[in-house]
Amino acid sequence: MGLVKGVALSTRRQRQQPLGLALCCLSILQLLLSSVSGIGVNWGTQTTHPLPPSTVVTMLRDNGFQKVKLFDADSATLNAFANSGIQIMVGIPNDMLYTLANSEQAAVNWVAKNVSSHISSGGVDISYMWTLSCTGGLFASNFELFIRYVAVGNEPFLSAYNGSFLGTTLPALQNIHSALKKAGLDTRVKVTVPLNADVYESPTNLPSDGNFRSDIQDLMLSIVKFLSDNGAPFTVNIYPFISLYTNPNFPLGFAFFNNSSSSSLTDGGKTYDNVFDANHDTLVWALQKNGYGNLSIVIGEIGWPTDGDMNANLNYAQQFNQGFMNNVIAGKGTPMRPAPVDAYLFSLLDEDAKSIQPGNFERHWGLFYIDGQPKYALSLGTLNSNGLVPARGVAYLSQRWCIMSPSASLDDPQVASSVSYACARADCTSLGYGTSCGDLNAQGNISYAFNSYYQQNNQLESACLFPNNLSAVTSNDPSTGTCKFRIMIQSQTVTSGVEGGRWFSISSFVTFVVVFLSAFL
């Protein structure tokens, strides 16, 4: 497995330290085996102030993440993974599917630029190469970039896309695979399509009645056959939080793994005490019924947001993610597939520029805030048993905040329009019922909006000059309780990022702000 080169040692030294050499080789073997297992995490980059890729890669390694799922193939990001030993699923955004589906050459060019240029063509059977030397039980290592999967599109069959990608997803998948084959990489780098769990359904909610959605069943079977024929996994994103968000009658306890409620589901002698297992096994039944019961499954996204909704909070997120990780650490699968799941947590960092079309919670899925600080204690079962490790060397702006001026009046006619302006261009998703800042009064809400705009604009003096002297800069932290008025990190190269091909709706957020403020004014 891989390429291991020993360094020539003197006969005398070899005789003196056979145990050291044996332990060294055992350590190497353990590293090689562990490098394709363990928990993964999604890293989206839709943020106004991204951390440098090198900082994020260090943070991934510090926390023991062995796999990462990306939503594009940004060269600076990929280059930062060199020598990291982290397995990569590199993404192709939905807006590229049409071109890749209709041009084999475009697929060849994409693979050459984003895959072949980063990994060796030396003929090893895995996507990285080790060059190791053992001396007295110590070793040095040299890694290549470890690209394991290419994710072609992201949830392309969501109803929100109105069928836009139904005709291009499979051809793009086929063309990327053909391009990998031409490059001699198809046995090392597999193609897959991260799909939302809505591509399958059960009319009775029992997993055993599961099958692919009737309107896309033929297409799904073609995709499944292609994945099976080429040794690639079925990648699915499962979100118990969304079940709770979209259905007010959904039993809360059933969303979590340590379900202490009476909610459970019995299906043919198998008992389900949480919705993830039931959802996952609905897919297993859909595959099994159509002759693909042995197809491997990767959980592309699973997680819980921490803000932006009454059920999105730190306590629930910690409970859900730790419950899931406890199962992963224990090697526990689902009733239909008891083996450990292969999964990527969603997500690594908050993204303050993501679309809020699905809900205000969309910007708060991170295990870490956008500055790389952990949100809560979480054991990943890695060497770092003390919890999540923060990003190193993060630089912040000055300890200054923009607030509503103490001399300003709530009756000022410029208040509503100023808040709407600020929130449409910054992030006010922590405001609202049941959120971390839900207990603020009117002045607090206005101050939060002003400060968000001020920080996202790097504390420019002009960013705290709202009409009629409504705003003022202060050196006193206005944070209170669970509501944090954050200081922005120093700006790196600003990027729009790619995450799921979703869109940002300013009008919907302006409406939210105006309606929210009207309750106070």
Coordinates of C-alpha atoms in Angstrom, one line a residue:
M1 CA 0.0 0.0 0.0
G2 CA 1.8 3.1 -1.2
L3 CA 5.5 3.4 -1.9
V4 CA 7.8 2.9 1.1
K5 CA 11.5 3.4 0.6
G6 CA 13.9 2.4 3.4
V7 CA 17.2 4.2 3.9
A8 CA 20.3 2.0 3.9
L9 CA 21.7 1.4 7.3
S10 CA 24.9 -0.2 8.4
T11 CA 24.7 -3.9 9.1
R12 CA 25.8 -3.2 12.7
R13 CA 23.2 -0.6 13.3
Q14 CA 20.5 -2.9 11.8
R15 CA 21.5 -5.6 14.2
Q16 CA 21.5 -3.2 17.2
Q17 CA 18.0 -1.8 16.7
P18 CA 15.7 -4.4 15.1
L19 CA 13.0 -3.5 17.6
G20 CA 13.2 0.2 16.8
L21 CA 12.9 -0.5 13.1
A22 CA 10.0 -2.9 13.6
L23 CA 8.2 -0.2 15.7
C24 CA 8.9 2.4 13.0
C25 CA 7.4 0.2 10.3
L26 CA 4.4 -0.6 12.4
S27 CA 3.9 3.1 13.0
I28 CA 4.1 3.7 9.2
L29 CA 1.6 1.0 8.6
Q30 CA -0.8 2.4 11.2
L31 CA -0.6 5.8 9.6
L32 CA -1.2 4.5 6.1
L33 CA -4.2 2.6 7.3
S34 CA -5.6 5.4 9.4
S35 CA -5.2 7.9 6.6
V36 CA -8.3 6.6 4.8
S37 CA -10.5 6.4 7.8
G38 CA -11.6 8.7 10.6
I39 CA -14.0 11.6 10.5
G40 CA -14.1 14.2 7.7
V41 CA -15.4 17.8 7.6
N42 CA -16.7 20.1 5.0
W43 CA -14.9 23.4 4.4
G44 CA -17.0 26.0 2.7
T45 CA -15.6 29.4 1.9
Q46 CA -18.5 31.8 1.5
T47 CA -17.2 34.3 4.0
T48 CA -16.4 37.9 3.9
H49 CA -13.1 37.5 5.8
P50 CA -11.6 34.1 5.1
L51 CA -8.8 32.6 7.2
P52 CA -5.7 31.9 5.1
P53 CA -5.8 28.3 3.7
S54 CA -2.6 27.5 5.5
T55 CA -4.2 28.4 8.8
V56 CA -7.2 26.3 8.1
V57 CA -5.1 23.3 7.1
T58 CA -3.1 23.6 10.3
M59 CA -6.3 23.7 12.2
L60 CA -7.6 20.6 10.5
R61 CA -4.5 18.7 11.4
D62 CA -4.5 20.0 15.0
N63 CA -8.0 18.7 15.4
G64 CA -7.2 15.3 13.9
F65 CA -9.4 15.6 10.8
Q66 CA -8.2 13.1 8.2
K67 CA -10.6 14.0 5.4
V68 CA -12.0 17.3 4.0
K69 CA -14.7 18.0 1.5
L70 CA -14.3 21.1 -0.6
F71 CA -17.0 22.8 -2.8
D72 CA -14.6 23.9 -5.6
A73 CA -11.0 23.5 -6.7
D74 CA -9.4 26.7 -5.8
S75 CA -5.7 26.4 -6.5
A76 CA -4.6 28.3 -3.4
T77 CA -6.7 26.1 -1.2
L78 CA -5.5 22.9 -2.8
N79 CA -1.8 23.9 -2.6
A80 CA -2.2 24.5 1.1
F81 CA -2.9 20.7 1.5
A82 CA 0.5 19.7 0.1
N83 CA 2.4 17.6 2.7
S84 CA -0.7 17.5 5.0
G85 CA -1.7 13.9 4.5
I86 CA -5.4 15.0 4.6
Q87 CA -7.6 13.1 2.1
I88 CA -9.5 15.5 -0.2
M89 CA -12.9 15.4 -1.9
V90 CA -12.6 18.2 -4.4
G91 CA -15.8 19.8 -5.7
I92 CA -17.3 20.9 -9.0
P93 CA -20.0 23.6 -8.6
N94 CA -23.4 23.1 -10.2
D95 CA -22.8 26.0 -12.6
M96 CA -20.0 24.1 -14.3
L97 CA -22.1 21.0 -15.0
Y98 CA -23.5 22.2 -18.3
T99 CA -20.0 22.9 -19.8
L100 CA -18.6 19.6 -18.5
A101 CA -21.6 17.6 -19.7
N102 CA -21.3 19.0 -23.2
S103 CA -17.5 19.0 -23.7
E104 CA -15.2 16.1 -23.1
Q105 CA -12.3 18.4 -23.6
A106 CA -13.6 20.7 -20.9
A107 CA -13.6 17.8 -18.6
V108 CA -10.0 16.8 -19.6
N109 CA -8.9 20.4 -19.0
W110 CA -10.5 20.5 -15.6
V111 CA -8.9 17.2 -14.5
A112 CA -5.5 18.3 -15.8
K113 CA -5.7 21.6 -13.9
N114 CA -7.3 20.5 -10.7
V115 CA -6.3 16.9 -10.2
S116 CA -3.4 15.7 -12.3
S117 CA -1.3 18.7 -11.6
H118 CA -1.5 18.1 -7.8
I119 CA -0.8 14.3 -7.6
S120 CA 1.9 11.9 -8.9
S121 CA 1.5 9.8 -12.0
G122 CA 4.1 7.4 -10.7
G123 CA 1.7 4.4 -10.7
V124 CA 1.1 3.9 -7.0
D125 CA -2.4 2.6 -6.2
I126 CA -3.4 5.4 -3.8
S127 CA -3.6 9.1 -4.1
Y128 CA -0.5 9.9 -2.1
M129 CA 3.0 8.6 -1.7
W130 CA 5.1 8.2 1.4
T131 CA 8.9 8.4 1.3
L132 CA 10.0 7.2 4.7
S133 CA 13.2 6.5 6.5
C134 CA 13.5 4.8 9.8
T135 CA 16.4 5.4 12.1
G136 CA 16.2 4.0 15.6
G137 CA 12.4 4.0 15.5
L138 CA 12.1 7.6 14.2
F139 CA 10.8 8.4 10.7
A140 CA 10.5 11.4 8.4
S141 CA 7.7 11.6 5.8
N142 CA 7.0 13.5 2.6
F143 CA 3.4 13.6 1.3
E144 CA 1.8 14.5 -1.9
L145 CA -1.6 15.9 -2.3
F146 CA -4.2 13.2 -1.4
I147 CA -7.2 13.7 -3.7
R148 CA -9.5 10.8 -3.2
Y149 CA -12.8 11.9 -4.7
V150 CA -14.2 14.4 -7.2
A151 CA -17.7 15.6 -6.2
V152 CA -19.5 16.4 -9.4
G153 CA -22.1 19.0 -8.5
N154 CA -23.8 19.5 -5.1
E155 CA -27.4 18.5 -4.4
P156 CA -28.2 19.1 -8.1
F157 CA -31.7 17.6 -7.9
L158 CA -33.1 19.9 -5.2
S159 CA -36.6 21.1 -6.1
A160 CA -35.4 24.7 -5.7
Y161 CA -33.4 24.2 -9.0
N162 CA -36.5 23.4 -11.0
G163 CA -34.8 20.5 -12.8
S164 CA -32.0 22.8 -14.1
F165 CA -29.4 20.0 -13.7
L166 CA -31.4 16.9 -14.5
G167 CA -30.0 16.6 -18.0
T168 CA -26.3 17.5 -17.2
T169 CA -25.4 15.8 -14.0
L170 CA -24.9 12.3 -15.3
P171 CA -23.1 13.3 -18.5
A172 CA -20.8 15.6 -16.5
L173 CA -20.1 12.7 -14.1
Q174 CA -19.3 10.4 -17.0
N175 CA -17.0 12.9 -18.7
I176 CA -15.0 13.7 -15.5
H177 CA -14.6 9.9 -15.0
S178 CA -13.4 9.5 -18.6
A179 CA -10.9 12.3 -18.1
L180 CA -9.6 10.7 -15.0
K181 CA -9.2 7.5 -16.9
K182 CA -7.3 9.2 -19.7
A183 CA -5.0 10.6 -17.1
G184 CA -4.4 7.2 -15.5
L185 CA -6.1 8.3 -12.3
D186 CA -9.5 6.5 -12.3
T187 CA -8.4 3.8 -9.9
R188 CA -7.1 6.3 -7.4
V189 CA -9.6 9.1 -7.7
K190 CA -13.3 8.3 -7.8
V191 CA -16.2 10.4 -9.0
T192 CA -19.4 10.9 -7.0
V193 CA -22.4 13.2 -6.7
P194 CA -23.3 14.6 -3.3
L195 CA -27.1 14.3 -3.3
N196 CA -29.7 15.6 -0.9
A197 CA -31.7 12.9 1.0
D198 CA -34.8 14.0 -0.9
V199 CA -33.8 11.9 -3.9
Y200 CA -35.4 8.9 -2.1
E201 CA -38.6 8.6 -0.1
S202 CA -40.9 6.3 1.8
P203 CA -44.7 6.7 1.6
T204 CA -45.1 5.1 5.0
N205 CA -42.0 6.6 6.7
L206 CA -40.7 3.0 7.2
P207 CA -37.2 2.5 5.8
S208 CA -38.2 -0.8 4.2
D209 CA -40.7 1.0 2.0
G210 CA -38.0 3.3 0.7
N211 CA -37.3 3.9 -3.0
F212 CA -36.0 6.6 -5.2
R213 CA -38.2 9.5 -6.0
S214 CA -40.6 8.5 -8.7
D215 CA -40.0 11.6 -10.9
I216 CA -36.2 10.9 -11.0
Q217 CA -36.1 7.2 -10.5
D218 CA -34.8 6.3 -14.0
L219 CA -32.1 9.0 -13.7
M220 CA -31.1 7.9 -10.2
L221 CA -30.8 4.2 -11.3
S222 CA -28.5 5.3 -14.2
I223 CA -26.3 7.2 -11.7
V224 CA -26.3 4.4 -9.2
K225 CA -25.3 1.9 -11.9
F226 CA -22.5 4.2 -13.1
L227 CA -21.2 4.6 -9.5
S228 CA -21.4 0.8 -9.0
D229 CA -19.7 0.0 -12.2
N230 CA -16.8 2.3 -11.4
G231 CA -16.3 1.5 -7.7
A232 CA -17.5 4.8 -6.5
P233 CA -19.7 5.6 -3.5
F234 CA -23.2 7.0 -3.2
T235 CA -22.8 10.3 -1.4
V236 CA -25.8 11.7 0.5
N237 CA -26.3 14.7 2.8
I238 CA -28.6 14.0 5.7
Y239 CA -29.8 16.7 8.0
P240 CA -32.1 15.8 11.0
F241 CA -32.2 19.5 11.8
I242 CA -34.1 20.2 8.6
S243 CA -36.7 17.6 9.6
L244 CA -37.3 19.6 12.8
Y245 CA -37.1 23.0 11.0
T246 CA -39.7 22.1 8.3
N247 CA -42.1 20.2 10.5
P248 CA -43.3 21.8 13.8
N249 CA -44.8 18.5 14.9
F250 CA -41.5 16.5 14.4
P251 CA -40.6 14.8 17.7
L252 CA -37.5 16.7 19.1
G253 CA -35.9 13.7 20.8
F254 CA -36.0 11.7 17.5
A255 CA -33.6 14.2 15.9
F256 CA -30.8 13.2 18.4
F257 CA -28.7 10.1 18.8
N258 CA -29.1 9.9 22.6
N259 CA -32.8 9.9 22.3
S260 CA -34.3 9.8 25.7
S261 CA -37.9 10.3 24.6
S262 CA -40.5 7.7 23.7
S263 CA -40.2 8.4 20.0
S264 CA -39.0 5.4 18.0
L265 CA -39.8 3.5 14.9
T266 CA -40.1 -0.2 14.4
D267 CA -39.6 -1.7 11.0
G268 CA -39.6 -5.5 10.5
G269 CA -37.9 -6.2 13.8
K270 CA -35.5 -3.3 13.6
T271 CA -35.9 -0.4 15.9
Y272 CA -34.9 3.1 15.1
D273 CA -34.4 5.6 17.9
N274 CA -33.2 8.5 15.7
V275 CA -34.1 9.9 12.4
F276 CA -30.6 9.7 10.9
D277 CA -30.5 5.9 11.1
A278 CA -34.0 5.7 9.7
N279 CA -33.2 8.1 6.8
H280 CA -29.9 6.3 6.0
D281 CA -31.6 2.9 5.9
T282 CA -34.3 4.2 3.7
L283 CA -31.5 4.8 1.2
V284 CA -30.1 1.3 1.9
W285 CA -33.5 -0.2 1.1
A286 CA -33.8 1.9 -2.1
L287 CA -30.4 0.6 -3.3
Q288 CA -31.2 -2.9 -2.2
K289 CA -34.5 -3.1 -4.0
N290 CA -32.9 -2.0 -7.3
G291 CA -30.0 -4.5 -7.1
Y292 CA -27.3 -2.3 -5.5
G293 CA -27.4 -3.4 -1.9
N294 CA -23.7 -3.5 -1.6
L295 CA -23.0 0.0 -2.9
S296 CA -20.9 1.9 -0.4
I297 CA -22.4 5.1 1.1
V298 CA -20.6 8.3 2.1
I299 CA -22.4 10.8 4.3
G300 CA -21.3 14.0 2.5
E301 CA -22.8 16.4 5.1
I302 CA -24.2 16.0 8.6
G303 CA -24.4 18.6 11.3
W304 CA -26.5 21.1 13.3
P305 CA -26.5 24.9 13.2
T306 CA -25.9 27.1 16.2
D307 CA -27.9 30.2 15.5
G308 CA -30.6 31.7 13.3
D309 CA -33.5 29.6 14.5
M310 CA -35.2 28.6 17.8
N311 CA -33.8 25.1 17.4
A312 CA -30.4 26.2 16.2
N313 CA -28.3 26.8 19.3
L314 CA -25.0 25.7 20.9
N315 CA -26.6 23.1 23.2
Y316 CA -28.5 21.3 20.5
A317 CA -25.5 21.4 18.2
Q318 CA -23.2 20.0 20.8
Q319 CA -25.7 17.3 21.7
F320 CA -26.3 16.2 18.1
N321 CA -22.7 16.3 16.9
Q322 CA -21.3 14.6 20.0
G323 CA -24.0 11.9 19.7
F324 CA -23.0 11.3 16.1
M325 CA -19.3 11.3 17.0
N326 CA -19.9 8.8 19.8
N327 CA -21.4 6.4 17.3
V328 CA -18.5 7.0 14.9
I329 CA -15.9 6.5 17.7
A330 CA -17.7 3.3 18.9
G331 CA -17.8 2.0 15.3
K332 CA -21.6 1.9 15.4
G333 CA -23.5 2.0 12.1
T334 CA -27.2 1.7 11.5
P335 CA -29.6 -1.3 11.8
M336 CA -29.3 -2.1 8.1
R337 CA -25.5 -1.4 7.9
P338 CA -23.9 -2.0 11.3
A339 CA -20.4 -1.1 10.1
P340 CA -19.0 2.4 10.9
V341 CA -20.3 5.2 8.6
D342 CA -18.0 7.2 6.4
A343 CA -18.9 10.8 7.0
Y344 CA -18.0 14.5 6.7
L345 CA -19.3 16.8 9.4
F346 CA -20.9 20.0 8.2
S347 CA -19.2 22.2 8.7
L348 CA -15.8 23.5 9.8
L349 CA -16.4 27.2 9.9
D350 CA -19.4 29.6 9.8
E351 CA -19.9 31.3 6.5
D352 CA -21.3 34.8 6.9
A353 CA -21.9 35.4 3.2
K354 CA -24.0 32.3 2.5
S355 CA -27.5 32.5 1.1
I356 CA -30.2 32.7 3.7
Q357 CA -32.8 31.5 1.3
P358 CA -33.3 28.2 3.2
G359 CA -33.2 30.0 6.5
N360 CA -31.1 32.3 8.7
F361 CA -29.4 29.3 10.2
E362 CA -27.5 28.7 7.0
R363 CA -24.6 30.9 8.1
H364 CA -24.1 29.1 11.4
W365 CA -23.3 25.4 10.7
G366 CA -19.7 25.7 11.7
L367 CA -18.0 23.8 14.6
F368 CA -15.9 27.0 14.7
Y369 CA -16.8 30.7 14.3
I370 CA -15.4 32.4 11.2
D371 CA -12.3 33.3 13.2
G372 CA -11.5 29.7 14.0
Q373 CA -12.6 29.7 17.6
P374 CA -14.4 26.6 18.8
K375 CA -18.1 27.1 19.7
Y376 CA -18.4 24.2 22.2
A377 CA -16.7 21.2 23.5
L378 CA -16.6 18.3 21.1
S379 CA -14.6 15.1 21.2
L380 CA -13.7 13.7 17.8
G381 CA -12.0 10.6 19.1
T382 CA -8.6 11.8 17.9
L383 CA -5.4 12.4 19.8
N384 CA -6.8 15.7 21.0
S385 CA -9.2 14.4 23.7
N386 CA -9.5 17.8 25.3
G387 CA -11.8 19.1 22.7
L388 CA -11.6 21.3 19.6
V389 CA -8.4 23.2 19.0
P390 CA -8.7 26.8 17.8
A391 CA -6.9 28.3 14.8
R392 CA -3.5 29.7 15.5
G393 CA -2.2 33.2 14.9
V394 CA -5.5 34.8 14.0
A395 CA -5.2 38.6 13.8
Y396 CA -8.1 40.8 14.8
L397 CA -9.1 44.4 14.1
S398 CA -9.1 46.9 17.0
Q399 CA -11.3 46.7 20.0
R400 CA -13.9 49.0 18.6
W401 CA -17.7 48.6 17.9
C402 CA -20.3 50.7 16.1
I403 CA -23.5 51.2 18.1
M404 CA -26.6 53.3 18.0
S405 CA -25.7 56.6 19.4
P406 CA -27.0 57.2 22.9
S407 CA -28.4 60.5 21.8
A408 CA -30.3 59.1 18.8
S409 CA -34.0 58.6 18.9
L410 CA -35.9 55.4 18.0
D411 CA -38.4 57.7 16.3
D412 CA -35.9 59.0 13.8
P413 CA -37.3 58.3 10.3
Q414 CA -33.9 57.1 9.2
V415 CA -33.7 54.2 11.6
A416 CA -35.6 51.5 9.7
S417 CA -33.9 52.2 6.4
S418 CA -30.4 52.4 8.0
V419 CA -30.9 49.0 9.7
S420 CA -32.2 47.5 6.4
Y421 CA -29.2 48.9 4.6
A422 CA -26.7 47.5 7.1
C423 CA -28.3 44.0 7.4
A424 CA -28.6 43.6 3.6
R425 CA -24.9 44.2 3.3
A426 CA -23.7 42.4 6.5
D427 CA -25.0 39.6 8.7
C428 CA -27.9 40.1 11.0
T429 CA -29.0 36.4 11.2
S430 CA -28.3 36.3 15.0
L431 CA -31.3 38.6 15.5
G432 CA -34.8 37.3 15.8
Y433 CA -37.0 35.1 18.0
G434 CA -35.1 32.2 19.6
T435 CA -31.7 33.3 18.4
S436 CA -28.5 34.2 20.4
C437 CA -29.5 37.9 20.3
G438 CA -33.2 37.4 20.6
D439 CA -33.4 39.2 23.9
L440 CA -32.0 42.5 22.7
N441 CA -34.2 45.6 22.9
A442 CA -34.7 47.9 20.0
Q443 CA -31.5 49.8 20.6
G444 CA -29.6 46.6 20.9
N445 CA -30.9 45.3 17.6
I446 CA -30.0 48.5 15.9
S447 CA -26.5 48.5 17.4
Y448 CA -26.0 44.9 16.4
A449 CA -26.9 45.7 12.7
F450 CA -24.6 48.8 12.7
N451 CA -21.7 46.8 14.2
S452 CA -22.1 43.9 11.8
Y453 CA -21.8 46.4 8.9
Y454 CA -18.9 48.2 10.5
Q455 CA -16.9 45.0 11.1
Q456 CA -17.5 43.6 7.7
N457 CA -16.2 46.8 6.3
N458 CA -13.0 46.5 8.3
Q459 CA -14.0 49.2 10.8
L460 CA -13.8 52.0 8.2
E461 CA -14.8 55.3 9.7
S462 CA -17.3 55.8 6.9
A463 CA -19.0 52.5 7.9
C464 CA -20.2 54.0 11.2
L465 CA -21.6 57.2 9.8
F466 CA -25.4 56.5 9.5
P467 CA -27.7 59.4 8.7
N468 CA -28.8 61.9 11.4
N469 CA -25.9 60.9 13.7
L470 CA -27.6 57.6 14.5
S471 CA -24.4 55.8 15.1
A472 CA -21.2 56.1 17.2
V473 CA -18.0 54.2 17.7
T474 CA -17.3 52.9 21.2
S475 CA -14.4 51.0 22.9
N476 CA -16.9 49.4 25.4
D477 CA -17.9 45.9 24.3
P478 CA -21.8 45.9 23.9
S479 CA -22.0 42.1 24.1
T480 CA -24.6 40.8 26.6
G481 CA -25.5 37.3 27.6
T482 CA -25.5 35.0 24.7
C483 CA -25.3 37.8 22.2
K484 CA -21.8 38.6 21.1
F485 CA -20.9 41.7 19.2
R486 CA -17.9 40.3 17.4
I487 CA -14.7 42.0 16.3
M488 CA -13.8 41.0 12.7
I489 CA -10.6 39.3 11.9
Q490 CA -8.1 41.2 9.7
S491 CA -9.0 40.9 6.1
Q492 CA -7.3 38.4 3.8
T493 CA -8.1 38.2 0.1
V494 CA -11.9 38.4 0.0
T495 CA -13.6 35.5 -1.9
S496 CA -17.2 34.9 -2.8
G497 CA -16.7 31.2 -2.3
V498 CA -18.7 28.3 -3.6
E499 CA -21.0 26.2 -1.5
G500 CA -23.9 24.3 -3.0
G501 CA -24.6 26.8 -5.8
R502 CA -27.2 28.6 -3.7
W503 CA -28.0 32.2 -4.1
F504 CA -28.2 35.3 -1.8
S505 CA -31.5 37.0 -1.6
I506 CA -31.2 40.6 -0.3
S507 CA -34.9 41.4 -0.7
S508 CA -36.0 38.5 1.6
F509 CA -33.5 39.6 4.3
V510 CA -34.5 43.3 4.1
T511 CA -38.1 42.2 4.6
F512 CA -37.1 40.2 7.7
V513 CA -35.3 43.2 9.2
V514 CA -38.2 45.6 8.6
V515 CA -40.8 43.3 10.0
F516 CA -38.5 42.5 13.0
L517 CA -37.9 46.1 13.9
S518 CA -41.6 47.0 13.5
A519 CA -42.2 45.1 16.6
F520 CA -40.2 47.6 18.6
L521 CA -40.7 50.9 16.8

